[in-house]
Tab-separated table of C-alpha atoms in Angstrom:
chain	number	residue	atom	x	y	z
M	25	MET	CA	0.000	0.000	0.000
M	26	SER	CA	1.532	3.316	-1.072
M	27	PRO	CA	1.822	6.095	1.539
M	28	LYS	CA	-0.576	9.033	1.247
M	29	LEU	CA	0.773	12.473	0.384
M	30	THR	CA	0.038	14.924	3.167
M	31	PRO	CA	-1.359	18.390	2.356
M	32	VAL	CA	1.823	19.990	3.718
M	33	PHE	CA	4.021	17.925	1.401
M	34	LEU	CA	1.805	18.729	-1.595
M	35	LEU	CA	2.018	22.430	-0.774
M	36	PHE	CA	5.810	22.154	-0.580
M	37	LEU	CA	5.934	20.561	-4.056
M	38	VAL	CA	3.759	23.317	-5.514
M	39	VAL	CA	6.008	26.030	-4.050
M	40	VAL	CA	9.193	24.371	-5.366
M	41	VAL	CA	7.805	23.887	-8.884
M	42	SER	CA	6.430	27.438	-9.010
M	43	PHE	CA	9.748	28.921	-7.873
M	44	HIS	CA	11.697	26.955	-10.496
M	45	ALA	CA	9.307	27.995	-13.261
M	46	SER	CA	9.377	31.676	-12.308
M	47	SER	CA	13.188	31.663	-12.047
M	48	SER	CA	13.562	30.094	-15.494
M	49	ALA	CA	11.092	32.545	-17.016
M	50	ALA	CA	12.918	35.491	-15.449
M	51	LEU	CA	16.246	34.289	-16.850
M	52	VAL	CA	14.868	33.938	-20.384
M	53	GLU	CA	13.076	37.298	-20.147
M	54	SER	CA	16.301	39.023	-19.083
M	55	PHE	CA	17.905	37.772	-22.300
M	56	ALA	CA	15.009	38.703	-24.598
M	57	PRO	CA	16.300	40.777	-27.539
M	58	ASP	CA	13.694	43.483	-27.002
M	59	SER	CA	14.201	43.682	-23.232
M	60	GLU	CA	14.917	47.207	-22.014
M	61	SER	CA	16.265	45.920	-18.687
M	62	PHE	CA	18.718	43.409	-20.123
M	63	SER	CA	21.144	42.085	-17.540
M	64	LEU	CA	23.372	39.119	-16.830
M	65	PRO	CA	22.810	37.028	-13.695
M	66	SER	CA	25.398	37.695	-10.986
M	67	PRO	CA	27.020	34.217	-11.239
M	68	LEU	CA	27.739	34.765	-14.943
M	69	ILE	CA	29.222	38.189	-14.263
M	70	SER	CA	31.499	36.612	-11.648
M	71	THR	CA	32.565	33.930	-14.130
M	72	ILE	CA	33.377	36.543	-16.780
M	73	ARG	CA	35.487	38.507	-14.306
M	74	SER	CA	37.298	35.331	-13.276
M	75	THR	CA	37.961	34.646	-16.955
M	76	LEU	CA	39.412	38.130	-17.407
M	77	ASP	CA	41.734	37.446	-14.472
M	78	GLU	CA	42.859	34.147	-16.035
M	79	ILE	CA	43.543	35.874	-19.355
M	80	GLN	CA	45.705	38.460	-17.613
M	81	LYS	CA	47.679	35.665	-15.942
M	82	VAL	CA	48.382	34.017	-19.307
M	83	LEU	CA	49.321	37.365	-20.862
M	84	SER	CA	51.687	37.997	-17.968
M	85	VAL	CA	53.391	34.644	-18.578
M	86	LEU	CA	53.677	35.277	-22.319
M	87	SER	CA	55.212	38.701	-21.799
M	88	THR	CA	57.942	37.345	-19.515
M	89	VAL	CA	59.085	34.220	-21.395
M	90	PRO	CA	62.908	34.103	-21.129
M	91	GLY	CA	64.835	33.995	-24.398
M	92	PRO	CA	66.388	30.541	-23.774
M	93	PHE	CA	62.918	28.965	-23.628
M	94	LEU	CA	62.255	30.092	-27.196
M	95	GLY	CA	64.840	27.581	-28.388
M	96	GLY	CA	65.902	29.781	-31.259
M	97	ASP	CA	62.702	28.857	-33.115
M	98	PRO	CA	61.132	31.939	-34.751
M	99	ARG	CA	57.822	30.085	-34.925
M	100	VAL	CA	57.610	30.126	-31.128
M	101	SER	CA	58.178	33.881	-30.991
M	102	SER	CA	55.561	34.372	-33.703
M	103	ALA	CA	53.097	32.106	-31.894
M	104	ILE	CA	53.591	34.033	-28.657
M	105	GLN	CA	52.835	37.332	-30.379
M	106	ASP	CA	49.768	35.828	-32.055
M	107	CYS	CA	48.510	34.591	-28.694
M	108	VAL	CA	49.083	37.968	-27.053
M	109	ASP	CA	46.974	39.612	-29.760
M	110	LEU	CA	44.254	36.954	-29.607
M	111	LEU	CA	44.019	36.920	-25.813
M	112	SER	CA	43.885	40.709	-25.772
M	113	LEU	CA	40.984	40.498	-28.218
M	114	SER	CA	39.252	37.928	-26.000
M	115	SER	CA	39.679	40.299	-23.076
M	116	ASP	CA	38.079	43.099	-25.106
M	117	GLU	CA	35.172	40.863	-26.115
M	118	LEU	CA	34.527	39.916	-22.499
M	119	GLU	CA	34.651	43.589	-21.506
M	120	TRP	CA	32.101	44.310	-24.240
M	121	THR	CA	29.941	41.534	-22.820
M	122	LEU	CA	30.003	43.065	-19.350
M	123	SER	CA	29.346	46.536	-20.746
M	124	SER	CA	26.437	45.396	-22.919
M	125	ALA	CA	24.742	43.550	-20.069
M	126	SER	CA	25.217	46.230	-17.429
M	127	SER	CA	23.504	49.549	-16.814
M	128	ALA	CA	26.692	50.884	-15.215
M	129	PRO	CA	28.860	53.229	-17.322
M	130	ALA	CA	31.784	51.640	-19.173
M	131	THR	CA	35.047	51.888	-17.233
M	132	THR	CA	37.602	50.389	-19.620
M	133	GLN	CA	38.649	51.691	-23.017
M	134	ALA	CA	37.631	48.396	-24.644
M	135	ALA	CA	34.133	48.626	-23.189
M	136	LYS	CA	33.766	52.250	-24.284
M	137	LEU	CA	34.706	51.316	-27.857
M	138	SER	CA	32.324	48.358	-28.086
M	139	VAL	CA	29.865	48.463	-30.966
M	140	GLY	CA	26.962	46.036	-30.940
M	141	THR	CA	23.949	45.366	-33.122
M	142	GLY	CA	21.518	46.781	-30.579
M	143	GLN	CA	20.347	43.252	-29.723
M	144	PRO	CA	22.340	42.312	-26.596
M	145	ARG	CA	21.495	38.605	-26.647
M	146	PHE	CA	22.916	38.165	-30.144
M	147	ASP	CA	25.886	40.428	-29.402
M	148	LEU	CA	26.809	38.373	-26.347
M	149	ARG	CA	26.685	35.079	-28.226
M	150	SER	CA	28.798	36.571	-31.028
M	151	TRP	CA	31.441	37.981	-28.681
M	152	LEU	CA	31.619	34.887	-26.496
M	153	SER	CA	31.790	32.549	-29.499
M	154	ALA	CA	34.641	34.638	-30.892
M	155	ALA	CA	36.405	34.524	-27.524
M	156	VAL	CA	36.221	30.715	-27.533
M	157	GLY	CA	37.640	30.608	-31.061
M	158	ASN	CA	40.518	32.918	-30.161
M	159	GLN	CA	41.951	30.368	-27.742
M	160	ASP	CA	41.736	27.616	-30.370
M	161	THR	CA	43.584	29.802	-32.875
M	162	CYS	CA	46.230	30.605	-30.265
M	163	ALA	CA	46.825	26.899	-29.589
M	164	GLU	CA	47.045	26.197	-33.324
M	165	SER	CA	49.822	28.796	-33.579
M	166	PHE	CA	52.103	26.434	-31.649
M	167	GLU	CA	51.535	23.467	-33.971
M	168	GLY	CA	54.848	22.084	-35.174
M	169	THR	CA	56.743	23.457	-32.172
M	170	ASP	CA	57.898	21.756	-29.000
M	171	GLY	CA	59.089	22.851	-25.608
M	172	ILE	CA	57.939	24.169	-22.272
M	173	VAL	CA	56.350	27.322	-23.725
M	174	LYS	CA	53.862	25.366	-25.826
M	175	ALA	CA	52.940	23.084	-22.923
M	176	LEU	CA	52.531	26.014	-20.540
M	177	VAL	CA	50.421	28.148	-22.870
M	178	VAL	CA	48.177	25.389	-24.199
M	179	GLY	CA	47.532	24.167	-20.657
M	180	SER	CA	46.557	27.650	-19.482
M	181	LEU	CA	44.271	28.169	-22.477
M	182	GLY	CA	42.150	25.217	-21.400
M	183	THR	CA	41.037	27.061	-18.263
M	184	VAL	CA	40.148	30.217	-20.181
M	185	THR	CA	38.214	28.322	-22.862
M	186	SER	CA	36.287	26.326	-20.261
M	187	LEU	CA	35.224	29.470	-18.394
M	188	VAL	CA	34.125	31.301	-21.544
M	189	TYR	CA	32.213	28.270	-22.777
M	190	ASP	CA	30.424	27.971	-19.427
M	191	VAL	CA	29.095	31.506	-19.900
M	192	LEU	CA	28.233	30.967	-23.577
M	193	THR	CA	26.074	27.925	-22.821
M	194	GLN	CA	23.982	30.048	-20.448
M	195	ILE	CA	23.031	32.604	-23.114
M	196	PRO	CA	19.809	31.483	-24.869
M	197	ASP	CA	20.107	31.265	-28.637
M	198	ASP	CA	16.362	31.738	-28.940
M	199	VAL	CA	13.644	32.667	-26.460
M	200	GLY	CA	12.872	29.713	-24.245
M	201	GLY	CA	16.101	27.829	-24.920
M	202	ARG	CA	19.612	27.780	-23.541
M	203	GLY	CA	22.586	28.379	-25.789
M	204	GLY	CA	24.504	25.277	-26.780
M	205	LYS	CA	21.964	22.944	-25.176
M	206	GLY	CA	20.120	22.008	-28.338
M	207	GLY	CA	16.779	23.593	-27.415
M	208	GLY	CA	13.613	22.567	-29.206
M	209	GLY	CA	13.109	21.706	-32.831
M	210	GLY	CA	15.849	19.086	-32.944
M	211	GLY	CA	18.487	21.523	-31.664
M	212	SER	CA	18.348	23.696	-34.794
M	213	ARG	CA	18.884	27.417	-34.598
M	214	LYS	CA	17.203	29.909	-36.902
M	215	LEU	CA	20.046	31.972	-38.342
M	216	LEU	CA	18.123	33.851	-41.056
M	217	ASP	CA	14.838	35.732	-40.977
M	218	SER	CA	12.122	35.706	-43.648
M	219	THR	CA	14.085	38.203	-45.787
M	220	GLY	CA	17.152	35.967	-45.928
M	221	PHE	CA	19.347	38.151	-43.704
M	222	PRO	CA	20.896	37.129	-40.357
M	223	VAL	CA	18.457	37.899	-37.551
M	224	TRP	CA	21.015	40.112	-35.785
M	225	MET	CA	21.794	42.328	-38.799
M	226	GLY	CA	20.666	45.941	-38.523
M	227	THR	CA	18.710	47.970	-41.071
M	228	ALA	CA	21.700	50.031	-42.246
M	229	GLU	CA	23.772	46.928	-42.976
M	230	ARG	CA	20.895	45.326	-44.872
M	231	ARG	CA	20.462	48.404	-47.051
M	232	LEU	CA	24.183	48.408	-47.832
M	233	LEU	CA	24.090	44.778	-48.954
M	234	GLN	CA	20.977	45.386	-51.045
M	235	ALA	CA	22.399	48.470	-52.772
M	236	PRO	CA	23.466	48.087	-56.434
M	237	GLY	CA	27.206	47.934	-57.005
M	238	SER	CA	27.192	51.221	-58.911
M	239	GLY	CA	25.784	53.004	-55.882
M	240	VAL	CA	28.508	51.954	-53.434
M	241	GLN	CA	31.703	53.976	-53.028
M	242	ALA	CA	34.649	51.580	-52.660
M	243	ASN	CA	37.312	52.446	-50.080
M	244	VAL	CA	39.764	49.791	-51.291
M	245	VAL	CA	40.327	48.390	-54.775
M	246	VAL	CA	41.990	44.977	-55.225
M	247	ALA	CA	43.348	43.785	-58.562
M	248	ALA	CA	41.398	40.933	-60.115
M	249	ASP	CA	44.593	38.926	-60.622
M	250	GLY	CA	45.438	39.154	-56.917
M	251	SER	CA	48.544	41.268	-57.453
M	252	GLY	CA	47.410	43.991	-55.053
């Protein structure tokens, strides 16, 4: 004979389910593209700041690599410079993320220079995805090289990539779904709207792409034969 559920226990279940549903709805609403009060949850902000700290640690290591560790291989020196540039870009993209999702005034130069599409949810996914890719490109720069520098850098990049990816998976790629979790509809993501343009693209950019070639003033001309 199964035990009976007491009224108190039933009430407890109702409260728990209601709280979970309201919390999930609030999270999705905060990421809605048309939300005027867009904000990141505090845990994600803390993770982003921790990631920025990790990036600075790696940059500090890269900037102080002793000459003997380079092994006379110019590819290592080139890879280090590439990684410095890429990690600096990741740092900027994370600063843009914090700036876009915060009502506080921008404090860093990178945040002040950030330019988004006006749709924070899409901007965040773009910046965070780029930040993940930067670490992969940095690691690829060391392919074909050996030594302690490669091992040290690649190992440190794993921590940065993991932290950025943790944040990225929390940004919904469409209303009602979490980023990177598949969502509904077989995990597909609608990248284009009914006009055939990316959903994040602004009106000005669409008009530029739709303009006839004769109506666009070129800033750079490249020879058809690739000579310059």
